[in-house]
GROMACS .gro file of C-alpha atoms in nm:
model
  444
    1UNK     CA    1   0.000   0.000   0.000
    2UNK     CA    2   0.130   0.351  -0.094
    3UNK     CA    3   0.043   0.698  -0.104
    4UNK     CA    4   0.057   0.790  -0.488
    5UNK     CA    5  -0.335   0.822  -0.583
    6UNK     CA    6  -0.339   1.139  -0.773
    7UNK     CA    7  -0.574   1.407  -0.541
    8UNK     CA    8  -0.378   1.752  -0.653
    9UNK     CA    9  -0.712   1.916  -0.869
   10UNK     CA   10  -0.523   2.203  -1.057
   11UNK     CA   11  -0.501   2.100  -1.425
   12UNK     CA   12  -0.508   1.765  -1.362
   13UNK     CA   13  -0.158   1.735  -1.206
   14UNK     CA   14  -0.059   1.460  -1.076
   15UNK     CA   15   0.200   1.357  -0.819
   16UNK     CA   16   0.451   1.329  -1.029
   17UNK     CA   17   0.391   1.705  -1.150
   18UNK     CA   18   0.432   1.814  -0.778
   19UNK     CA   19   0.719   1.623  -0.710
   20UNK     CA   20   0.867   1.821  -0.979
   21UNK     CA   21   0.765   2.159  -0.817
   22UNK     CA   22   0.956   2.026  -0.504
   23UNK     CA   23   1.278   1.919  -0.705
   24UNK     CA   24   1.317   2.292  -0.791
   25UNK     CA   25   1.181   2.422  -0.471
   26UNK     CA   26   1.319   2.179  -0.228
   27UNK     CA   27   1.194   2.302   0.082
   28UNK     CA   28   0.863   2.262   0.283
   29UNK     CA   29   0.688   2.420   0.552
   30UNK     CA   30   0.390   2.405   0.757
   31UNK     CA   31   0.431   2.720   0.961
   32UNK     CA   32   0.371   3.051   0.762
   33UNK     CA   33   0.588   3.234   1.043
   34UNK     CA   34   0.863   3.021   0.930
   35UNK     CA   35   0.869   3.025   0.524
   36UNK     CA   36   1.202   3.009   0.362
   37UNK     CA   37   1.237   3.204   0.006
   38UNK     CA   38   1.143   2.972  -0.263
   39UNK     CA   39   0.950   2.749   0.005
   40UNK     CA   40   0.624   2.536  -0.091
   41UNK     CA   41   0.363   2.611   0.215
   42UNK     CA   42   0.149   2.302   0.302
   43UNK     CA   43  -0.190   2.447   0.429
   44UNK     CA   44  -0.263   2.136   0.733
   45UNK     CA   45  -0.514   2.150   1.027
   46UNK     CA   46  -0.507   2.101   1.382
   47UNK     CA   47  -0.714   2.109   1.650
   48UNK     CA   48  -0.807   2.505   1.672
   49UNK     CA   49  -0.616   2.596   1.342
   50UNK     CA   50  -0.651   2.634   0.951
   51UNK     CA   51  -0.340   2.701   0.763
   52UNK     CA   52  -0.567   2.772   0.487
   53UNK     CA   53  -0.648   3.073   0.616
   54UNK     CA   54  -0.277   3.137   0.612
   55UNK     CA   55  -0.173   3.069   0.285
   56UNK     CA   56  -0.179   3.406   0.145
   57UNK     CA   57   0.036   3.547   0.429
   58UNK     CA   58   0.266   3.219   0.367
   59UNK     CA   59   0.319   3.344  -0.043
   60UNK     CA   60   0.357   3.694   0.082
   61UNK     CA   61   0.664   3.610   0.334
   62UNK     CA   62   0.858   3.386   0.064
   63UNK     CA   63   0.723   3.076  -0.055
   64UNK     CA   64   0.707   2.993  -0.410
   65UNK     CA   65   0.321   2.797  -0.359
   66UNK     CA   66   0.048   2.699  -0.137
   67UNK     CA   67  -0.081   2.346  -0.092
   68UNK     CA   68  -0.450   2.391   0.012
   69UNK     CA   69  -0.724   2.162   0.032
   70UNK     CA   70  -1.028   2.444   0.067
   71UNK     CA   71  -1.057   2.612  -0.269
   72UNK     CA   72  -1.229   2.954  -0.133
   73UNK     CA   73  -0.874   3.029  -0.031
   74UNK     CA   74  -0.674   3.000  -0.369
   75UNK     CA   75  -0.660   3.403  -0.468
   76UNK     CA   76  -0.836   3.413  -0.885
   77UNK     CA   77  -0.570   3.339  -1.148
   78UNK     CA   78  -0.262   3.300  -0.893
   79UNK     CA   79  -0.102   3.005  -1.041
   80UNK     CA   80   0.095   2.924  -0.680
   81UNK     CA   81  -0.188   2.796  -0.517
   82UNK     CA   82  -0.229   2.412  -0.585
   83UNK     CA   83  -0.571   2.312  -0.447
   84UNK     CA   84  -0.600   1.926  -0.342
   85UNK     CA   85  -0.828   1.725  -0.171
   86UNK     CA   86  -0.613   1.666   0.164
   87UNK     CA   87  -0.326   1.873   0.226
   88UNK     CA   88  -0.155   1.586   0.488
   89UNK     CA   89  -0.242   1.316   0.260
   90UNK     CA   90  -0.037   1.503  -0.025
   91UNK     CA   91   0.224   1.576   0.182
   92UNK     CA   92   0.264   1.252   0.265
   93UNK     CA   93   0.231   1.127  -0.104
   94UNK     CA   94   0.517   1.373  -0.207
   95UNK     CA   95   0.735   1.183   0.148
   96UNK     CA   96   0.645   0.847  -0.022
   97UNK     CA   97   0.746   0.933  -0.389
   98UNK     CA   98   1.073   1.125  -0.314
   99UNK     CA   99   1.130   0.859  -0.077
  100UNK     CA  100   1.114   0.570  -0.364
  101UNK     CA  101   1.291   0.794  -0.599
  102UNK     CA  102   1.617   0.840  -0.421
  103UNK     CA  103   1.563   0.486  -0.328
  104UNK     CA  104   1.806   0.559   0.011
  105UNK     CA  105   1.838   0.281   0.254
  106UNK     CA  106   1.603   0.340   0.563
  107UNK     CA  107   1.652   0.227   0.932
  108UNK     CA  108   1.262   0.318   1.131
  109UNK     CA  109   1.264   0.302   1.474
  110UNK     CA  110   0.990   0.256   1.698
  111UNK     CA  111   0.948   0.116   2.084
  112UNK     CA  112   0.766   0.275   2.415
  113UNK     CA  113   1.099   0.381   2.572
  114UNK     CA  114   1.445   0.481   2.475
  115UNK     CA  115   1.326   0.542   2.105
  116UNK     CA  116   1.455   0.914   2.027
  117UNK     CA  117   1.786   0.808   2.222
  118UNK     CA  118   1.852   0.491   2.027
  119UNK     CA  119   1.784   0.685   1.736
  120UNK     CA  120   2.044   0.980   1.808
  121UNK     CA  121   2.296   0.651   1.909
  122UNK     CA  122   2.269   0.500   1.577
  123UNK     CA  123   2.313   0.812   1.410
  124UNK     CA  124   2.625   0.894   1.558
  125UNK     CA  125   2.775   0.510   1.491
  126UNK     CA  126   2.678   0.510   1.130
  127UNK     CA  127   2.756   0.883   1.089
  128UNK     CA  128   3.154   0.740   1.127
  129UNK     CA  129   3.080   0.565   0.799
  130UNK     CA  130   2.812   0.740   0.621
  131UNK     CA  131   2.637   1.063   0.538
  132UNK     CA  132   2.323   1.006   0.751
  133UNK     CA  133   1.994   1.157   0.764
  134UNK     CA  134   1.778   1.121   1.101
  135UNK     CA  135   1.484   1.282   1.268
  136UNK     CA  136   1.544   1.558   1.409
  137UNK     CA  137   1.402   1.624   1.780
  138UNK     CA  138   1.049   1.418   1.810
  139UNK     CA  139   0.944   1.468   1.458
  140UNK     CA  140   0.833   1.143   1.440
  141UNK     CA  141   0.410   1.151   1.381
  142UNK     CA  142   0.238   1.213   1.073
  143UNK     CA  143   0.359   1.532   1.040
  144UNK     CA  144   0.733   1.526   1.100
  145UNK     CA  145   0.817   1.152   0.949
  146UNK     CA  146   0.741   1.306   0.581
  147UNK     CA  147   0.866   1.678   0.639
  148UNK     CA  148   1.217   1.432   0.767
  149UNK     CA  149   1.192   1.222   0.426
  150UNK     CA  150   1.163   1.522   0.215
  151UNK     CA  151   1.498   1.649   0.396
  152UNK     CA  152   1.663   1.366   0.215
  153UNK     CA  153   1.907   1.473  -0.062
  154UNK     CA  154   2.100   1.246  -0.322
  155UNK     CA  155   2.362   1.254  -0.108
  156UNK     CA  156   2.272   1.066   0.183
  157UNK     CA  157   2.348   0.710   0.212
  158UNK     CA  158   2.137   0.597   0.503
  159UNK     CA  159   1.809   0.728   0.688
  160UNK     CA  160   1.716   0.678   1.029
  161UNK     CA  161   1.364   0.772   1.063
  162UNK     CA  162   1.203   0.753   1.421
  163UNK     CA  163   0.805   0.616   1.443
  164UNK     CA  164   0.561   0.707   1.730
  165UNK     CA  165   0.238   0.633   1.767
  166UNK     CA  166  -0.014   0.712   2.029
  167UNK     CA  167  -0.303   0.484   1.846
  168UNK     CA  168  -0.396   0.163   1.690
  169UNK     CA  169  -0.255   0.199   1.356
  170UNK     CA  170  -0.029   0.457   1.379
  171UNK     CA  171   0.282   0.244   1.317
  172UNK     CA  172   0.116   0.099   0.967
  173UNK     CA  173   0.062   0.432   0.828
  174UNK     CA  174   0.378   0.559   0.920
  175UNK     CA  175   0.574   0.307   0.748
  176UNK     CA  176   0.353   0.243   0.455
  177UNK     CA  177   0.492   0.653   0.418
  178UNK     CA  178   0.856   0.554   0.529
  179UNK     CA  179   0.883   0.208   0.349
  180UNK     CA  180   1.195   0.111   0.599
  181UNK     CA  181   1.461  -0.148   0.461
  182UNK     CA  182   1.542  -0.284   0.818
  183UNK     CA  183   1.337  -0.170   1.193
  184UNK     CA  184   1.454  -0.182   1.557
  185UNK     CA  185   1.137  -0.157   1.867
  186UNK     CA  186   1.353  -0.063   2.130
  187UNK     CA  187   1.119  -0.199   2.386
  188UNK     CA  188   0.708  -0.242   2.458
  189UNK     CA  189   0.586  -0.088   2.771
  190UNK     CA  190   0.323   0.112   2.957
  191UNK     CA  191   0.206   0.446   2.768
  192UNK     CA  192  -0.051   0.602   2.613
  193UNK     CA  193  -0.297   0.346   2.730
  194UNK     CA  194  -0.563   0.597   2.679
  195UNK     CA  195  -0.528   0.560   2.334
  196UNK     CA  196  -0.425   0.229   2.307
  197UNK     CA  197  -0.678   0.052   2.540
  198UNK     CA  198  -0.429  -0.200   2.669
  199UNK     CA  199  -0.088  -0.311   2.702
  200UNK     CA  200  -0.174  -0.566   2.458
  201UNK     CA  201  -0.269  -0.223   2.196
  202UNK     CA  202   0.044  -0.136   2.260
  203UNK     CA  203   0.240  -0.457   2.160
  204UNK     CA  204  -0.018  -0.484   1.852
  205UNK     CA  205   0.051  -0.137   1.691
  206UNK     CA  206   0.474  -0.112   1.776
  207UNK     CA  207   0.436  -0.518   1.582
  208UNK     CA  208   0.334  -0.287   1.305
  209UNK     CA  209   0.647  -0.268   1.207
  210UNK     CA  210   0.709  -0.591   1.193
  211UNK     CA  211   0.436  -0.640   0.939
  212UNK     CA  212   0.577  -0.417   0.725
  213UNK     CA  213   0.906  -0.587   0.744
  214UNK     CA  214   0.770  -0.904   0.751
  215UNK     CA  215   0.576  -0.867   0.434
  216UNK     CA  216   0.847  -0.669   0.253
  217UNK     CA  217   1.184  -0.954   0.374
  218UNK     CA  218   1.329  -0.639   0.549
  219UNK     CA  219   1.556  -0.675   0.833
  220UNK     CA  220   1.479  -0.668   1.177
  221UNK     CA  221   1.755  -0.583   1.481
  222UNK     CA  222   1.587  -0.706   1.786
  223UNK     CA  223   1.632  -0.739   2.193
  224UNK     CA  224   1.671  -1.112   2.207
  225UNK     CA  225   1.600  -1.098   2.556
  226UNK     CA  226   1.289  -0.939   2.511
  227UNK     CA  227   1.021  -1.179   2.549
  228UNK     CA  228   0.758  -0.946   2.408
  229UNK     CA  229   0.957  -0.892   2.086
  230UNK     CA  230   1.073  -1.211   2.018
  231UNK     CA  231   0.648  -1.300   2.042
  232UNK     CA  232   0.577  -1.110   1.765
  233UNK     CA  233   0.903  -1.143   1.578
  234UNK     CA  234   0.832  -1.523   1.407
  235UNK     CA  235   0.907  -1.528   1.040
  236UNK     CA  236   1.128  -1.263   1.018
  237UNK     CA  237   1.485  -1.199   0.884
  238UNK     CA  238   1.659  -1.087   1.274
  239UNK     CA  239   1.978  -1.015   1.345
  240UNK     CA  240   1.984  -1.008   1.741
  241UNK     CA  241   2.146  -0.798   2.016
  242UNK     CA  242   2.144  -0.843   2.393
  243UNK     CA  243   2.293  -0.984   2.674
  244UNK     CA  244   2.499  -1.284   2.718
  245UNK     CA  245   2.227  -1.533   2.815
  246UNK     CA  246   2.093  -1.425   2.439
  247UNK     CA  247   2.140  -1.731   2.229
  248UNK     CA  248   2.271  -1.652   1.840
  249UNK     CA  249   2.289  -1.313   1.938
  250UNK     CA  250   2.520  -1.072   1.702
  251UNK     CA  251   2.640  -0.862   1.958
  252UNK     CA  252   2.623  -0.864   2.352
  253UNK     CA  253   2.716  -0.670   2.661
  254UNK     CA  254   2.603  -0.548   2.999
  255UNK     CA  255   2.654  -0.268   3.225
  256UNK     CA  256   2.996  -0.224   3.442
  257UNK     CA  257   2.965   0.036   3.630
  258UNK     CA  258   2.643   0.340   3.636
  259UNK     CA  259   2.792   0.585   3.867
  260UNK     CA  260   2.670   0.866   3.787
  261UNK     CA  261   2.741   0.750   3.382
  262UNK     CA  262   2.688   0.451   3.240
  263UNK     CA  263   2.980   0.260   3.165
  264UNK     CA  264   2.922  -0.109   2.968
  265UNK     CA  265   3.104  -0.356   2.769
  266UNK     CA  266   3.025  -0.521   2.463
  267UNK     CA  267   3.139  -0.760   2.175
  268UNK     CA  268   3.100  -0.910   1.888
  269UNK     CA  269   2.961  -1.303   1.837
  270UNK     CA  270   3.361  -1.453   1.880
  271UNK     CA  271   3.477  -1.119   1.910
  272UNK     CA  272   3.729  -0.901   2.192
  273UNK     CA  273   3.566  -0.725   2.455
  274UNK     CA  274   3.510  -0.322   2.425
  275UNK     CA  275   3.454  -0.094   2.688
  276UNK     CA  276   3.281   0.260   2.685
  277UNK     CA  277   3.257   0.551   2.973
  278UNK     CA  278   2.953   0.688   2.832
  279UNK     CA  279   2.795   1.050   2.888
  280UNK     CA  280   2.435   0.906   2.950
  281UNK     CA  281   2.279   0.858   3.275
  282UNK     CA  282   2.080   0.524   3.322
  283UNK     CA  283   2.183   0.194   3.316
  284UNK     CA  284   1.840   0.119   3.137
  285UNK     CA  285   2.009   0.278   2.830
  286UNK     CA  286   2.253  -0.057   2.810
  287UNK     CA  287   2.024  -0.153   2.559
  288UNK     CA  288   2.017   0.124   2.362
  289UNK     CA  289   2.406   0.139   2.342
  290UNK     CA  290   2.398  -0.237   2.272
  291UNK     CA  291   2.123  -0.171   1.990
  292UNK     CA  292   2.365   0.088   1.820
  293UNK     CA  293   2.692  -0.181   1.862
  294UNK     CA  294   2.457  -0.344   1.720
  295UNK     CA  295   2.302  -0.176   1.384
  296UNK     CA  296   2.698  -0.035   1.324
  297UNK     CA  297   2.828  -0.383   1.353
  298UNK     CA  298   2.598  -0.481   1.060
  299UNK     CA  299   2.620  -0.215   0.881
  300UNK     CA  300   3.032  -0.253   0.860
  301UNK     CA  301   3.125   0.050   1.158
  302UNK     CA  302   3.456  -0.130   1.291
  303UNK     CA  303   3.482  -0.120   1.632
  304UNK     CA  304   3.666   0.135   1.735
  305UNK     CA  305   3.413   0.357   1.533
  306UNK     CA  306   3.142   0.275   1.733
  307UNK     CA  307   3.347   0.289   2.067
  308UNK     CA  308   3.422   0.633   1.983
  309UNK     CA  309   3.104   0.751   1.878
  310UNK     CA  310   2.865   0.600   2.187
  311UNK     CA  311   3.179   0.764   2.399
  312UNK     CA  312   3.138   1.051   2.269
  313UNK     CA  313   2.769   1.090   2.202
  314UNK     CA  314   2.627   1.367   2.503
  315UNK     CA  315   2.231   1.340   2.552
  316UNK     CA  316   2.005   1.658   2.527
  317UNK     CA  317   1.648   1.752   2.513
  318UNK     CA  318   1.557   1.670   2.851
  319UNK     CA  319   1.666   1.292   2.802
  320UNK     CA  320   1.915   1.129   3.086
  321UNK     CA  321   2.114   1.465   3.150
  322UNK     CA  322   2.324   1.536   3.401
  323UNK     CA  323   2.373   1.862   3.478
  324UNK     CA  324   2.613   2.002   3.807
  325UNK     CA  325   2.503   2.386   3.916
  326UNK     CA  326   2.652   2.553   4.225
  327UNK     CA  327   2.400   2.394   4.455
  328UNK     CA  328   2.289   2.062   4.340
  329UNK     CA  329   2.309   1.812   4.060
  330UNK     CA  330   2.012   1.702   3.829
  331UNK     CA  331   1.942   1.428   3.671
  332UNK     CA  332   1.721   1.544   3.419
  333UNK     CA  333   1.469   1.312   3.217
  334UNK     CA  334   1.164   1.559   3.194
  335UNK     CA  335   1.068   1.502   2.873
  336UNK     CA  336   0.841   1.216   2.884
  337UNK     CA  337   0.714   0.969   3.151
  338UNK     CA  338   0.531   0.629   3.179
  339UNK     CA  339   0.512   0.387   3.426
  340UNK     CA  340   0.759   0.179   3.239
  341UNK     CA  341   1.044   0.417   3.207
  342UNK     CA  342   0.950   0.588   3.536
  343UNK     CA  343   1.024   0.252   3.685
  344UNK     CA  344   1.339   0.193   3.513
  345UNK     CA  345   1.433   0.631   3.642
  346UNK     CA  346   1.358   0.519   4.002
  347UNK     CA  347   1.537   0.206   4.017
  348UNK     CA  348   1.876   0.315   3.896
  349UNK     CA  349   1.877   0.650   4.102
  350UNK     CA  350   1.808   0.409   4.397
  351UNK     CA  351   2.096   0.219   4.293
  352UNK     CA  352   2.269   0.508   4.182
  353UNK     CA  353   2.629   0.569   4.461
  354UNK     CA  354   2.534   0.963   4.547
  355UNK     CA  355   2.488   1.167   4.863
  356UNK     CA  356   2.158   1.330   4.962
  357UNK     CA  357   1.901   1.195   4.765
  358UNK     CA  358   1.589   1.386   4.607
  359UNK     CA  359   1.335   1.320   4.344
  360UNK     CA  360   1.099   1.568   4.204
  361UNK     CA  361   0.841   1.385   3.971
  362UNK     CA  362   0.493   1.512   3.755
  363UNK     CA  363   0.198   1.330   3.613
  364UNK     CA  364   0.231   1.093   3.367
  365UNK     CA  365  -0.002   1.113   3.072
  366UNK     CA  366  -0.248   0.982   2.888
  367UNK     CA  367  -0.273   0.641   3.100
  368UNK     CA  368  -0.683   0.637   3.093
  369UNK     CA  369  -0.834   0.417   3.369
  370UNK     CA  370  -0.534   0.309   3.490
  371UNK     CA  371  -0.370   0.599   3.582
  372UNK     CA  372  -0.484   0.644   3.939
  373UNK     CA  373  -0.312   0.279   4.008
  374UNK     CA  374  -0.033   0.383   3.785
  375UNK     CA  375   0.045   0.696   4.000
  376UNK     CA  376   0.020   0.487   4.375
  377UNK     CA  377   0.253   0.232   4.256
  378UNK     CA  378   0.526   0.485   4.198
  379UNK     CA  379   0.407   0.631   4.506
  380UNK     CA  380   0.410   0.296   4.676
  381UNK     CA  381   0.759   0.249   4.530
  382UNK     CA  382   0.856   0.625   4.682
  383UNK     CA  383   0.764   0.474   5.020
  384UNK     CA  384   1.058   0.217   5.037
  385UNK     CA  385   1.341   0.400   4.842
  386UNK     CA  386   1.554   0.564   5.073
  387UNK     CA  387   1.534   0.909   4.903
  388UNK     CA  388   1.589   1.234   5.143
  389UNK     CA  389   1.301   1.441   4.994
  390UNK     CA  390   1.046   1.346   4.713
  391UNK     CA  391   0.762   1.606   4.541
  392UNK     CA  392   0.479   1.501   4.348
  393UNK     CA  393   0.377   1.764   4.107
  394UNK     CA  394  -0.005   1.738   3.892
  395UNK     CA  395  -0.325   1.592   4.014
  396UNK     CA  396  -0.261   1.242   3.930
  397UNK     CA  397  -0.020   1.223   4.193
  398UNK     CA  398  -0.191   1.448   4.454
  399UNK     CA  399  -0.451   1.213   4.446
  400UNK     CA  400  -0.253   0.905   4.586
  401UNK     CA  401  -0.190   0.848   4.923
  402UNK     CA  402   0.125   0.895   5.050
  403UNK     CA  403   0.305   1.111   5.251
  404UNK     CA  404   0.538   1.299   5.006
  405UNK     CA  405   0.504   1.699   4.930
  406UNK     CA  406   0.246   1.774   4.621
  407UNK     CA  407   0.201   2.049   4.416
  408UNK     CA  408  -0.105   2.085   4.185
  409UNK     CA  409   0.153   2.184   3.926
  410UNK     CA  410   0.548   2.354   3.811
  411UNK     CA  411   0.438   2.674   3.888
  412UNK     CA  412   0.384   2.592   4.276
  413UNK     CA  413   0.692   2.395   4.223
  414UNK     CA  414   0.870   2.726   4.128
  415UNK     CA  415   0.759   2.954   4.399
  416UNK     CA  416   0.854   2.664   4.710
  417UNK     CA  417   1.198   2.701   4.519
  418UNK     CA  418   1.191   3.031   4.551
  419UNK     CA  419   1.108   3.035   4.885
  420UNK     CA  420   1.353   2.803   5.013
  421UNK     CA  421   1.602   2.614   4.712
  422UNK     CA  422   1.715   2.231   4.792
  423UNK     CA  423   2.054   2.271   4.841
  424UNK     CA  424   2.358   1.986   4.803
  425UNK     CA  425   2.097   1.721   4.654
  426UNK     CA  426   2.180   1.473   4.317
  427UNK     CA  427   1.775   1.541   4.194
  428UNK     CA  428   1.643   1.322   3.986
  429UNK     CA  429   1.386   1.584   3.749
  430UNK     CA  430   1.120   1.313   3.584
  431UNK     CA  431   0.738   1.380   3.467
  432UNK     CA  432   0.556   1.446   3.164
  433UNK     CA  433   0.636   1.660   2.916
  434UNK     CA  434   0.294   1.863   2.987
  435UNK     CA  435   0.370   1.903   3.333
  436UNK     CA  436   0.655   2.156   3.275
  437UNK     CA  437   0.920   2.027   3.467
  438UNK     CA  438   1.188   2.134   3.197
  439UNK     CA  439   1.178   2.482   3.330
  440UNK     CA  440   1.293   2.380   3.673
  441UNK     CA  441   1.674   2.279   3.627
  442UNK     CA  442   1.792   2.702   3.595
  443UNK     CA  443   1.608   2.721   3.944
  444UNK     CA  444   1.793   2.423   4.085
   0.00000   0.00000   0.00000
């Protein structure tokens, strides 16, 4: 299944005849605050937004057209307006076809947890051998995974293109769009159960990929300690990764030492042992690192390639930071949360060798009926970890019983800093993205 059904109405063009306009102006955009000279303007919709309505203003700042799907808009005899039936559906269409015209070689990347990390690791190993194109920040919905394949130029040798999905079926559009050569699920866990309806939705749409693969005789890098991969994973081409209890596996390590950085060794099937001081907090990112080894390894990275670039790879965006200020240090991971990789956060900070011990933690989201016994279980957790101060920040977690400080959200968190700043803590900074907890760490 592909995108290429023709749906542009002006003069009959077809896809073809707008993936010509593209090859001369080789830029999109979806914002018309942000429209590069020469630009083509796709008009999409959101929730309390028409960028039809902003097409004009898009032409008038510097693009060369405007892909709209509600005629009324399209100014009488201005040729740069191209009026389709769906505006996303095109855009994806346009994704698909320069995708299968450049015909590059496509890694996609999906998983609950540890997704936009392994994705930024495998990057870095196969940018010692290639010219590589990856997603940049979280563009990885509807939206973003097409605006990142129309990024791709001639030049680049190998994409890696990361997948999310919040829904049943999310995953199979995506890479019907993307049309990966080989796939990695980093994991399967506990998020966006709201949408999902169950852990089992969850395993279901991330094994999307592996339909696609499966159907296609693409190339699968797997956990093979991962019991619900390998469940989903029968009849595929894998090339496995893991620990040393992993039969047939290509590549395998474990953590040495996760002090505040992880530090792990790995090697080949047969081959000498590496080890890496890493810049990453967590010892839950083992996997991740071992994923890379393990994508680089196949991919012909020697080595001491990949050694140097998961050395040298430092985390950002709120993901597994550590970050020393004059009066405490954070660990910050404040981008996203879920029960699963809130578990895996509390359990290596408890393990974690450090002084005075505090956590500050927000909601996590989107867990539906669940999420009152999602929140008292880390709550329950709290209770028996040994930490010298904890707050609970958002409503989810005021509501359990326990006996920690809550805050109905940042902004109280903000003014009790104020008012009185932890001092000589290691802080582990965890919640939601929604919850706002990024803006703590220049109060800290």
């Amino acid at each position: 299944m592909h995108y290429l059904c023709a749906v542009i109405k002006r003069k009959d063009m077809n896809i073809t005849e707008l993936y010509s306009i593209f090859r001369r102006h080789p830029e999109v955009t979806t914002d018309s605050r942000d429209c590069p000279q020469g630009s083509v303007f796709f008009a999409l919709k959101g929730a309390s937004f028409d960028g039809n309505a902003f097409a004009k203003n898009a032409l008038e700042r510097g693009c060369a057209f405007a892909v709209i799907d509600e005629e009324q808009y399209a100014e009488p005899g201005d040729s740069r307006y191209i009026v389709v039936d769906d505006c996303l559906k095109t855009l994806q269409q346009l994704a698909n076809h320069h995708r299968r015209t450049l015909g590059t070689k496509i890694i996609g990347i999906t998983g609950t947890n540890g997704k936009t990390t392994t994705k930024e690791l495998l990057a870095a190993v196969l940018g010692e051998k290639y010219n590589v194109l990856y997603t940049q920040g979280n563009f990885n919905n509807d939206i973003g995974v097409p605006k990142t394949l129309l990024r791709l130029k001639a030049e680049h040798e190998i994409a890696v293109v990361e997948m999310g999905a919040s829904h049943p079926g999310d995953i199979k559009t995506l890479t019907d769009i993307v049309e990966p050569d080989c796939g990695l699920i980093t994991n399967v866990g506990k998020a966006h159960l709201q949408g999902f309806g169950s852990f089992e939705g969850v395993v279901r749409t991330k094994g999307e990929l592996y339909d696609y693969l499966r159907a296609h005789g693409g190339t699968v890098f797997i956990n093979g300690g991962d019991t619900n991969l390998t469940a989903i994973a029968g009849g595929l081409n894998l090339v496995k990764y893991g620990t040393d209890n992993v039969e047939g596996a290509e590549v395998t390590g474990g953590v040495t030492v996760c002090d505040p950085y992880l530090n792990f060794w790995w090697h080949t099937a047969g081959g000498t042992r590496h080890d890496v001081k890493t810049h990453i907090i967590g010892s839950y990112n083992v996997m991740n690192m071992l994923a890379a080894a393990c994508v680089g390894i196949s991919f012909g990275v020697t080595p001491g390639q990949i050694d140097r670039a998961l050395g040298g790879y430092v985390p950002k965006n709120n993901r597994s930071e550590l970050e020393v200020t004059p009066h405490n240090s954070l660990i910050i991971d404040a981008y996203n949360a879920n029960p699963t990789s809130m578990n895996a956060a509390l359990t290596n900070f408890r393990d974690m060798k450090a002084g005075r011990k505090m956590a500050i933690l927000g909601d996590m989201g989107e867990l539906g009926a669940v999420s009152h016994d999602e929140h008292q279980h880390v709550a329950d957790f709290l209770k028996n970890a040994g930490f010298d101060d904890v707050w609970l920040v958002g409503k989810e977690f005021g509501a359990t019983d326990c006996p920690f400080r809550k805050f109905d959200n940042v902004e109280e968190v903000k003014q009790a800093i104020a008012d009185k700043r932890p001092e000589g803590f290691c802080i582990l900074i965890k919640g939601s993205n929604s919850v706002g907890l990024f803006r703590l760490p220049p109060l800290l």
